[in-house]
GROMACS .gro file of N, CA and C in nm:
model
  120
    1UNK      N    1   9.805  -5.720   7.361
    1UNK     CA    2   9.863  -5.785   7.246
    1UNK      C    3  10.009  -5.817   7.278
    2UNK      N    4  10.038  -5.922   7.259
    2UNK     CA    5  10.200  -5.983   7.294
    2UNK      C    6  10.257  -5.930   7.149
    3UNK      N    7  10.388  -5.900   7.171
    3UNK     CA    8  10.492  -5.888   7.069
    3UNK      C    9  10.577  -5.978   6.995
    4UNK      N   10  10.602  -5.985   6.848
    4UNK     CA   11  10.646  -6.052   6.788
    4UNK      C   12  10.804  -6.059   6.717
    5UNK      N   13  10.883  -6.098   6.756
    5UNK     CA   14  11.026  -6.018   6.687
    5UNK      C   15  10.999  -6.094   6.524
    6UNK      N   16  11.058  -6.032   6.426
    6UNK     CA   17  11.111  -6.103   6.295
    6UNK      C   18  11.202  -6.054   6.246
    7UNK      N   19  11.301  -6.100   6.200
    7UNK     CA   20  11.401  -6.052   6.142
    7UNK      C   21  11.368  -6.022   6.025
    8UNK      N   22  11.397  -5.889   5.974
    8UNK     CA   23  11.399  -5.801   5.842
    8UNK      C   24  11.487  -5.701   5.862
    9UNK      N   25  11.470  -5.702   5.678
    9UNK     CA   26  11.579  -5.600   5.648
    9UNK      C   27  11.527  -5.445   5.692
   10UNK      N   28  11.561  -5.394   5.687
   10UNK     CA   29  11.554  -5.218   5.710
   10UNK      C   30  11.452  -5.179   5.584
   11UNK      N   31  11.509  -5.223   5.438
   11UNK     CA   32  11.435  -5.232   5.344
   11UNK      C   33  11.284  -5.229   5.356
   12UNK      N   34  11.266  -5.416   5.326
   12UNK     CA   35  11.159  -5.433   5.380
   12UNK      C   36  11.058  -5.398   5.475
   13UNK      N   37  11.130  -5.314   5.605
   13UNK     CA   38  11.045  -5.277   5.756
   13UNK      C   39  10.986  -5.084   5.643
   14UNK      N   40  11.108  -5.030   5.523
   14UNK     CA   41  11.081  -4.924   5.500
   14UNK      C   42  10.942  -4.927   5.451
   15UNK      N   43  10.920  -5.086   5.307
   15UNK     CA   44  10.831  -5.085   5.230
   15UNK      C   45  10.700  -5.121   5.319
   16UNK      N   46  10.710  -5.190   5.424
   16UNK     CA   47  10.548  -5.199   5.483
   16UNK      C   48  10.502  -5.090   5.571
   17UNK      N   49  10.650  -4.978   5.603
   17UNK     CA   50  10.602  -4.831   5.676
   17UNK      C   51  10.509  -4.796   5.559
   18UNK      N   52  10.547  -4.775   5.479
   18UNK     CA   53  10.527  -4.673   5.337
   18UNK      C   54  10.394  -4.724   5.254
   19UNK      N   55  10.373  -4.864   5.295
   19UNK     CA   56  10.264  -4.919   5.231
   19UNK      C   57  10.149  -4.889   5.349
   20UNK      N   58  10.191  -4.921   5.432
   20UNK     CA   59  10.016  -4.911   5.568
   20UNK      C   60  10.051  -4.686   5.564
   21UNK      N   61  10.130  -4.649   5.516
   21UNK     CA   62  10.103  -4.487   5.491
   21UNK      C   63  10.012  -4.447   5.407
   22UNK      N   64  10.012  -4.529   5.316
   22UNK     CA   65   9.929  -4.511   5.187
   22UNK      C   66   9.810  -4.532   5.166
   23UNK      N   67   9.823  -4.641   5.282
   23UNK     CA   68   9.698  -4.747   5.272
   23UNK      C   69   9.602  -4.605   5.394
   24UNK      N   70   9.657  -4.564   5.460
   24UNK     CA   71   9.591  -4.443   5.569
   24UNK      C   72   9.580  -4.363   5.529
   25UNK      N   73   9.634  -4.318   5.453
   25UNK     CA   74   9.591  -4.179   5.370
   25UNK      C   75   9.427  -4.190   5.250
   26UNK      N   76   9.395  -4.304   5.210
   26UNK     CA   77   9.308  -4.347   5.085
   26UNK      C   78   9.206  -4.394   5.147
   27UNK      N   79   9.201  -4.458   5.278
   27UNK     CA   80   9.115  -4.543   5.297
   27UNK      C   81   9.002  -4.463   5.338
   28UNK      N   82   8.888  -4.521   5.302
   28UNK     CA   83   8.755  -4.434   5.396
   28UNK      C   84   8.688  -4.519   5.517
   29UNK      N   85   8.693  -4.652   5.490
   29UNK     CA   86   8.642  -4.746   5.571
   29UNK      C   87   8.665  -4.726   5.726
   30UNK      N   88   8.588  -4.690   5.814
   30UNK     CA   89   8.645  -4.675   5.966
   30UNK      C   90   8.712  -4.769   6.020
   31UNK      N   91   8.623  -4.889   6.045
   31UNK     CA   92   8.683  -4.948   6.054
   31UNK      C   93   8.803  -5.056   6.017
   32UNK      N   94   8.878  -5.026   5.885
   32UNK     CA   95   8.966  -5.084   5.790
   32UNK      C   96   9.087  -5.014   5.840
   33UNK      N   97   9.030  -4.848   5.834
   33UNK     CA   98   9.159  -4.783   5.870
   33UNK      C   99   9.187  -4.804   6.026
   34UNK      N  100   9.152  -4.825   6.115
   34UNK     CA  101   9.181  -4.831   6.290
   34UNK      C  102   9.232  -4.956   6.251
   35UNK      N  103   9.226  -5.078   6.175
   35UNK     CA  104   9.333  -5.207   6.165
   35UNK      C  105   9.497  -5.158   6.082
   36UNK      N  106   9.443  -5.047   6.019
   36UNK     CA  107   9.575  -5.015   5.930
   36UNK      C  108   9.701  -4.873   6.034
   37UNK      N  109   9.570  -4.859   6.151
   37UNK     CA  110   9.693  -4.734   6.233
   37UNK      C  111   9.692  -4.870   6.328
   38UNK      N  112   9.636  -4.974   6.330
   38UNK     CA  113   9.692  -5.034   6.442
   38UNK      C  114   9.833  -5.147   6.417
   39UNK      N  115   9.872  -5.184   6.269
   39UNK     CA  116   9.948  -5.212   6.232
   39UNK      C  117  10.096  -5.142   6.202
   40UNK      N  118  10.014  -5.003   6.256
   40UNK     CA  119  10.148  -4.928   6.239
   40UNK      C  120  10.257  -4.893   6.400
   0.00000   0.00000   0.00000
């Protein structure tokens, strides 16, 4: 997978840590969650 830069705030980089956290903690789907630790 090639890498992508984007500029964001610190903010923003906090709220999509904190959202794919949440989203890993709830999920049951196997395969849903291996796209959500791979986004992390």
């Amino acid at each position: 997978m090639s890498l992508l830069q984007v500029p964001l705030s610190y903010g923003e980089l906090l709220d999509k840590l904190t959202i794919l956290e949440i989203k890993s903690e709830r999920m049951h789907d196997a395969a849903k969650l291996v796209n959500v630790r791979d986004e992390r």
